PDB file of C-alpha atoms in Angstrom:
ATOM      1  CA  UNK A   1     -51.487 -10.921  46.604  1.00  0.00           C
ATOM      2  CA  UNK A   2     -51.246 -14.364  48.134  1.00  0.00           C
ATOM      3  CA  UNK A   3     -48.055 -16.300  47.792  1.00  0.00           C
ATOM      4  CA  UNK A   4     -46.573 -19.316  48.605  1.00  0.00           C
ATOM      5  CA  UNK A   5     -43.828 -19.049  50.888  1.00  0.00           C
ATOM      6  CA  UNK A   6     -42.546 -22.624  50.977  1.00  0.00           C
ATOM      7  CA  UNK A   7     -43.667 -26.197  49.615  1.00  0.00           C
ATOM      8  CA  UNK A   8     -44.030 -28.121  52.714  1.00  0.00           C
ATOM      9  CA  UNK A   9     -45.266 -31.326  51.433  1.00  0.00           C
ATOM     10  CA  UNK A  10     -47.080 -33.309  48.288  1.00  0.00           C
ATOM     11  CA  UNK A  11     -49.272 -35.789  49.178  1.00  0.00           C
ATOM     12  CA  UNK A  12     -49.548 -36.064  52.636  1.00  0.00           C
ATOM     13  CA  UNK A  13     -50.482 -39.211  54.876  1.00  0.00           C
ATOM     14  CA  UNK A  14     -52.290 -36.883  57.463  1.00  0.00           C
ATOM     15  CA  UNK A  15     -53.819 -33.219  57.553  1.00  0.00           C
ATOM     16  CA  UNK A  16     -53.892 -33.363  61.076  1.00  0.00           C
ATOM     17  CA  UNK A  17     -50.691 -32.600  61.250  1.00  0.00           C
ATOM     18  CA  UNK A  18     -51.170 -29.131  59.373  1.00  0.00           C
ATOM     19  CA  UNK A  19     -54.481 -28.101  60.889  1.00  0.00           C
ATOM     20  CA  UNK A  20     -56.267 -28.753  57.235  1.00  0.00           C
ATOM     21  CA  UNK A  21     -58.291 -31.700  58.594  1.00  0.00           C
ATOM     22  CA  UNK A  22     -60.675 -28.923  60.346  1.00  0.00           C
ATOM     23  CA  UNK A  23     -59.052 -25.791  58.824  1.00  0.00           C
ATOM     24  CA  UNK A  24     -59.761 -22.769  60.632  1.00  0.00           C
ATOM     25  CA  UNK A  25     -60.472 -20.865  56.922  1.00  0.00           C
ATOM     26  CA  UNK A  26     -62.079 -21.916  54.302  1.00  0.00           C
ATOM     27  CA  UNK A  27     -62.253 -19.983  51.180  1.00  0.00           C
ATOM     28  CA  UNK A  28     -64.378 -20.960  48.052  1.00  0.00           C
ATOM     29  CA  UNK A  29     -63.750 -19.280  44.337  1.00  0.00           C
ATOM     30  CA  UNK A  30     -66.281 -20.482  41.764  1.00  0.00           C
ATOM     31  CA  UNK A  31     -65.678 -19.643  38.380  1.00  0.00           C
ATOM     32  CA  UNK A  32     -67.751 -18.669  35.554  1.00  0.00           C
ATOM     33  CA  UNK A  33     -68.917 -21.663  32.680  1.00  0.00           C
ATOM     34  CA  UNK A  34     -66.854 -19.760  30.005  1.00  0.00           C
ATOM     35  CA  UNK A  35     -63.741 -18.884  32.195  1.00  0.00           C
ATOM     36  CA  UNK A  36     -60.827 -18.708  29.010  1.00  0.00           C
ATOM     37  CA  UNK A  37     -58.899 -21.232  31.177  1.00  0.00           C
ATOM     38  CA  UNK A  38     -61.016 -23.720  32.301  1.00  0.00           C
ATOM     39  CA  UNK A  39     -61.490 -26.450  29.662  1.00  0.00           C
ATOM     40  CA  UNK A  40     -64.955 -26.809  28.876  1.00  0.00           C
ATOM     41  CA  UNK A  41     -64.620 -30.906  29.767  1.00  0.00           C
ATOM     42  CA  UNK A  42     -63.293 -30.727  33.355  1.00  0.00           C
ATOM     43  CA  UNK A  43     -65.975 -32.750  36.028  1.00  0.00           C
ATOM     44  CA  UNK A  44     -66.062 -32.987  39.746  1.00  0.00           C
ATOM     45  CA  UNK A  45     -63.562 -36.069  41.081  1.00  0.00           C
ATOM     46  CA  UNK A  46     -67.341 -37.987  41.131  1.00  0.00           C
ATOM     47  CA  UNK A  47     -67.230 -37.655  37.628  1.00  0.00           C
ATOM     48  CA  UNK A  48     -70.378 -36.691  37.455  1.00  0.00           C
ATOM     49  CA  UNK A  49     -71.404 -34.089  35.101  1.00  0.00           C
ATOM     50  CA  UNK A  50     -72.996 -31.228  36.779  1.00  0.00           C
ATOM     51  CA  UNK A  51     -76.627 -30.165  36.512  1.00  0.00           C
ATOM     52  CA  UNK A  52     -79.104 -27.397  37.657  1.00  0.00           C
ATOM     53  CA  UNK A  53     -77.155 -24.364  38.771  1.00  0.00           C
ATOM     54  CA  UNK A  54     -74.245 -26.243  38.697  1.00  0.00           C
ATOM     55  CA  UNK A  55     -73.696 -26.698  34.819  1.00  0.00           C
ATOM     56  CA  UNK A  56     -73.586 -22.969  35.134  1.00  0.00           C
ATOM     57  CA  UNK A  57     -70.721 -23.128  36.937  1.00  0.00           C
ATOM     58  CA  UNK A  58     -67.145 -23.349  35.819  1.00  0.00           C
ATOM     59  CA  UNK A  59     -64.673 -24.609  38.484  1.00  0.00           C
ATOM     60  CA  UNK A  60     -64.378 -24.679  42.276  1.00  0.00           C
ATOM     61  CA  UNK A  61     -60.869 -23.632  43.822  1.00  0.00           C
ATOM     62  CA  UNK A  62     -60.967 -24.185  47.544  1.00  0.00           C
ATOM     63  CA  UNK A  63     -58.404 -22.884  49.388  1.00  0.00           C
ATOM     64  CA  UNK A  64     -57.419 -24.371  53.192  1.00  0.00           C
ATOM     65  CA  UNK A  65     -56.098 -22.676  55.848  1.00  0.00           C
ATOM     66  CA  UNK A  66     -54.498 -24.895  58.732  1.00  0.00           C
ATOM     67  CA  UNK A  67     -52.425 -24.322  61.448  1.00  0.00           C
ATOM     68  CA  UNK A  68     -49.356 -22.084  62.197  1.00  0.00           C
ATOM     69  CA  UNK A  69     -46.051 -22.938  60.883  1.00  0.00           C
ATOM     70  CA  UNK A  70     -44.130 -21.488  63.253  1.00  0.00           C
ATOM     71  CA  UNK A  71     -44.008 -20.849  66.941  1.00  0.00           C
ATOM     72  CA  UNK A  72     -44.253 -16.982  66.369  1.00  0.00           C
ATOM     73  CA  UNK A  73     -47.469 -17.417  64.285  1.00  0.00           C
ATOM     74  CA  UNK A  74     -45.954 -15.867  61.099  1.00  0.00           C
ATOM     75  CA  UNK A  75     -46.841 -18.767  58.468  1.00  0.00           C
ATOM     76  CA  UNK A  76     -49.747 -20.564  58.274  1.00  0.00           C
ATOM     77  CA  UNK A  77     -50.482 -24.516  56.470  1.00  0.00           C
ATOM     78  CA  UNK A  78     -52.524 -24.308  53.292  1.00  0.00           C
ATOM     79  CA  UNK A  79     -53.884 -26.255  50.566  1.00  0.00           C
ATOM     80  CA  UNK A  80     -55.844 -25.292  47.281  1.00  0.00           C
ATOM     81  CA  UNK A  81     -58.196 -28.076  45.255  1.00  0.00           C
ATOM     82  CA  UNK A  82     -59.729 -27.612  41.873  1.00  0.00           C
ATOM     83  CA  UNK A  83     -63.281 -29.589  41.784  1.00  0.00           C
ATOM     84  CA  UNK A  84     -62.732 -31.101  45.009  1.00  0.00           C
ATOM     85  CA  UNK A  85     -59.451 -32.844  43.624  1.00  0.00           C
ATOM     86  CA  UNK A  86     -55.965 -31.909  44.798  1.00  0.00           C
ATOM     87  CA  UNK A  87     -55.319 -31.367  48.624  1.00  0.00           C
ATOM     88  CA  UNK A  88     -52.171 -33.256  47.987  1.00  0.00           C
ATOM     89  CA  UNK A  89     -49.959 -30.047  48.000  1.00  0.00           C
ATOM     90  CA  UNK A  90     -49.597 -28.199  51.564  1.00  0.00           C
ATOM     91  CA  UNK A  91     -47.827 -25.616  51.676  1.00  0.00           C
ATOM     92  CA  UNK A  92     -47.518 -22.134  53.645  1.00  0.00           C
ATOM     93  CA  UNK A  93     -48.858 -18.632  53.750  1.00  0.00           C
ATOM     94  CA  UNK A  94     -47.731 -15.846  55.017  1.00  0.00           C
ATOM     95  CA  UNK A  95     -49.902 -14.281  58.388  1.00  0.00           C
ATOM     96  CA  UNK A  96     -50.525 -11.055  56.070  1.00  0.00           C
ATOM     97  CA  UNK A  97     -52.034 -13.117  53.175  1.00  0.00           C
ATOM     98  CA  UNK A  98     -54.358 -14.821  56.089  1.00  0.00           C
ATOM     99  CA  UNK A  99     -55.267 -11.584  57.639  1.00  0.00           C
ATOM    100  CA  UNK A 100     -56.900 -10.597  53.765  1.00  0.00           C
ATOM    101  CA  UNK A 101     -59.607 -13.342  55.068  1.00  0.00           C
ATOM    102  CA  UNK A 102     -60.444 -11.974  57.986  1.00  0.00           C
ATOM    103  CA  UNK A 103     -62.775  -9.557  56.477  1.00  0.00           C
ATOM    104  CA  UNK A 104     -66.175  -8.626  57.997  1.00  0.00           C
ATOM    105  CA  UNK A 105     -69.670  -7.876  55.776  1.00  0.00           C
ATOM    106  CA  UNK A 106     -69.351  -4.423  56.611  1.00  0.00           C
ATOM    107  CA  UNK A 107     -66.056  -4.426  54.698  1.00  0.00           C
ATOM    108  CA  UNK A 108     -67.455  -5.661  51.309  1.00  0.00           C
ATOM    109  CA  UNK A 109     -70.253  -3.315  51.693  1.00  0.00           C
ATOM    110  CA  UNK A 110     -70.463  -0.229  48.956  1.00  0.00           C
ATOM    111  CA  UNK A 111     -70.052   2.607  51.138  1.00  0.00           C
ATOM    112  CA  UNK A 112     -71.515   4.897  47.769  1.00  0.00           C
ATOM    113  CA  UNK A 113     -74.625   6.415  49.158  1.00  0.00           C
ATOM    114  CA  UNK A 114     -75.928   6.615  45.436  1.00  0.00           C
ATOM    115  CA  UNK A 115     -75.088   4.220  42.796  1.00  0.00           C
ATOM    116  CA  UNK A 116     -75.500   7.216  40.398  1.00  0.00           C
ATOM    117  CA  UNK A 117     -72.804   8.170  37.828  1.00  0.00           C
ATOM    118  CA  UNK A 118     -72.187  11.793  37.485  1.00  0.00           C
ATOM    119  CA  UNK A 119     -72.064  11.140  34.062  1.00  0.00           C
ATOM    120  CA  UNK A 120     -75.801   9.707  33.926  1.00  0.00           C
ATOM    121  CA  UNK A 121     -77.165  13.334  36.104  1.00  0.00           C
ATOM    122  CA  UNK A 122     -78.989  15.367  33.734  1.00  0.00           C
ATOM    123  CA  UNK A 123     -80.572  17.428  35.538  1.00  0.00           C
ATOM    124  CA  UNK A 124     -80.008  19.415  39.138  1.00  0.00           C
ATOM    125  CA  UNK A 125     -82.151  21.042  41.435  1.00  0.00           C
ATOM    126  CA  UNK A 126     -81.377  22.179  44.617  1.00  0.00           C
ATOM    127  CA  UNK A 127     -84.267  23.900  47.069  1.00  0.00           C
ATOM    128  CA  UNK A 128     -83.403  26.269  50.200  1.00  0.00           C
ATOM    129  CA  UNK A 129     -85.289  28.119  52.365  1.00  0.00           C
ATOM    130  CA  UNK A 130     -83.271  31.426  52.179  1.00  0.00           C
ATOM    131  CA  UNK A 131     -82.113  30.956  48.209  1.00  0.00           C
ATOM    132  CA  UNK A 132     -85.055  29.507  47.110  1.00  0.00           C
ATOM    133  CA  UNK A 133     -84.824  27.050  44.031  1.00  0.00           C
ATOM    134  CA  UNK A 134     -81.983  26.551  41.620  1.00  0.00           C
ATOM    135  CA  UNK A 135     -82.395  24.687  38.852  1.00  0.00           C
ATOM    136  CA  UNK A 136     -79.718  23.310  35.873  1.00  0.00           C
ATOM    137  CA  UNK A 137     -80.014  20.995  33.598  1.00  0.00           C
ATOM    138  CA  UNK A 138     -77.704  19.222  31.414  1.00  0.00           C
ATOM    139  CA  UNK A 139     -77.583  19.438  27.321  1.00  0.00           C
ATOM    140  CA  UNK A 140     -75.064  18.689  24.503  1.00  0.00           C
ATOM    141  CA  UNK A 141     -73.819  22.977  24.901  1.00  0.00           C
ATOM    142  CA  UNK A 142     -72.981  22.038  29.001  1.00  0.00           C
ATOM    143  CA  UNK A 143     -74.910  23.197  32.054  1.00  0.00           C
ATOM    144  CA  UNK A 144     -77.745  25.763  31.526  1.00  0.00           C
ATOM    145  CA  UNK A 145     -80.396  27.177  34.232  1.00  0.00           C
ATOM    146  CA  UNK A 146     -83.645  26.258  33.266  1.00  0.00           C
ATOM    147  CA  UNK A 147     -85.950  29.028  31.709  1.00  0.00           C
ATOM    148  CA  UNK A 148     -88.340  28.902  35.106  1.00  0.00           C
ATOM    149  CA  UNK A 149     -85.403  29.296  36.828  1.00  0.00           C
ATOM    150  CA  UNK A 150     -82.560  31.688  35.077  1.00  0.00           C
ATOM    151  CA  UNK A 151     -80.866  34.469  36.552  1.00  0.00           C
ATOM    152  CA  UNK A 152     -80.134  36.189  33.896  1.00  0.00           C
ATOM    153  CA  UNK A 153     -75.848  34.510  33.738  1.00  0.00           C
ATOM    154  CA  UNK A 154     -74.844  31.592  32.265  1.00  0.00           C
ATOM    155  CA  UNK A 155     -74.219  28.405  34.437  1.00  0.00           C
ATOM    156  CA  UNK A 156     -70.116  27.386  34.946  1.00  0.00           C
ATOM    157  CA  UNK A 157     -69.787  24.160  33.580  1.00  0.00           C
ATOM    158  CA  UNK A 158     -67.186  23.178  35.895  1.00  0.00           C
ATOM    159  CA  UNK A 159     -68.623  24.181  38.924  1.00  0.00           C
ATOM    160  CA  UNK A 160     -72.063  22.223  38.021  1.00  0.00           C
ATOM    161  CA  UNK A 161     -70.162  19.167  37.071  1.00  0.00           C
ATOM    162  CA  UNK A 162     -68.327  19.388  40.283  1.00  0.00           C
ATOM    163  CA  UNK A 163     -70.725  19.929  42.165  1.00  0.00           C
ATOM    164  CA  UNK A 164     -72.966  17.112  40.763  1.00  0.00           C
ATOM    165  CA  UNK A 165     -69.591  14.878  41.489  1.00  0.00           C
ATOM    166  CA  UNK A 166     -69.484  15.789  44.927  1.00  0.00           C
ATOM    167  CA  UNK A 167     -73.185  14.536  45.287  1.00  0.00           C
ATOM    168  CA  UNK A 168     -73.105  11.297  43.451  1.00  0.00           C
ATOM    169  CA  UNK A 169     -69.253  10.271  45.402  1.00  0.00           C
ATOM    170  CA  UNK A 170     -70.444  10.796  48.953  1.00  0.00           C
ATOM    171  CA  UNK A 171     -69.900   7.516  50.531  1.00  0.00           C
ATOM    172  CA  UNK A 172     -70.567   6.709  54.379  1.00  0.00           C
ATOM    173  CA  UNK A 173     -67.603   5.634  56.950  1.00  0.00           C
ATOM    174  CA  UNK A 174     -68.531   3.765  59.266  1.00  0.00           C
ATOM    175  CA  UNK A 175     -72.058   1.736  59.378  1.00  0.00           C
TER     176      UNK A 175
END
């Protein structure tokens, strides 16, 4: 998580002096109209009640990030607002809970190559050239081969279900 590593100062004169007049992160959290602890009443410091998308919304938490601390770089200034009130806290963070920001799109990408759940595959077919076709499908009893397609055995549960897992997890490295 993110934690506060030491109150620095309420209310202050100047951001400048923490890097939070131009911070060099910004990061926004909107939360849902029915969030359990948001009271149903709260407005923008405007006071003006929301409308459009907006009345969808629920609050806006904004946190700051500023300048380093310290000489070696290992805390950085911060501030958090709620519906563009607040600011008047700054405090630090440590360089590990800024790094968590420095994310990339690639990183919040889902690296599934299916969005299928193994538990929604009915049905399995797989077509080689030297095997030919193979062909299971799911029912209430397990994993059966089709009638078209039986060889005579019955189907291993396991092994189908594993195998269809090992299809529907593949996920890609690198992009």
């Amino acid at each position: 998580g993110v934690y506060i590593n030491k109150f620095v100062k309420d209310q202050p004169d100047n951001l400048l002096l923490y890097g939070l007049d131009r911070p060099d992160t910004v990061v926004t959290l909107v939360t849902a109209a029915a969030d359990p602890g948001e009271s149903a009443t709260s407005q923008p410091a405007d006071g003006k009640a929301a409308s459009g998308d907006d009345a969808q919304k629920g609050a806006t938490y904004v946190l700051r990030i500023g300048a380093p601390a310290d000489v070696d770089k290992d805390n950085y200034y911060a501030t958090m607002s709620k519906n563009r009130q607040g600011q008047d806290i700054v405090f630090t963070i440590s360089k590990s809970a800024v790094k968590k920001f420095e994310k990339k799109a690639d990183e919040f990408r889902d690296k599934r190559i299916t969005p299928i759940k193994a538990a929604n595959v009915n049905e399995l077919t797989i077509q080689t050239s030297t095997q030919g076709t193979l062909k299971i499908a799911k029912s209430a009893d397990g994993w059966a081969f089709d009638a078209q397609h039986d060889p005579g055995f019955a189907a291993d549960h396991g092994q189908a279900a594993d195998l269809v897992r090992d299809i529907v997890d593949v996920e890609a490295d690198d992009f």
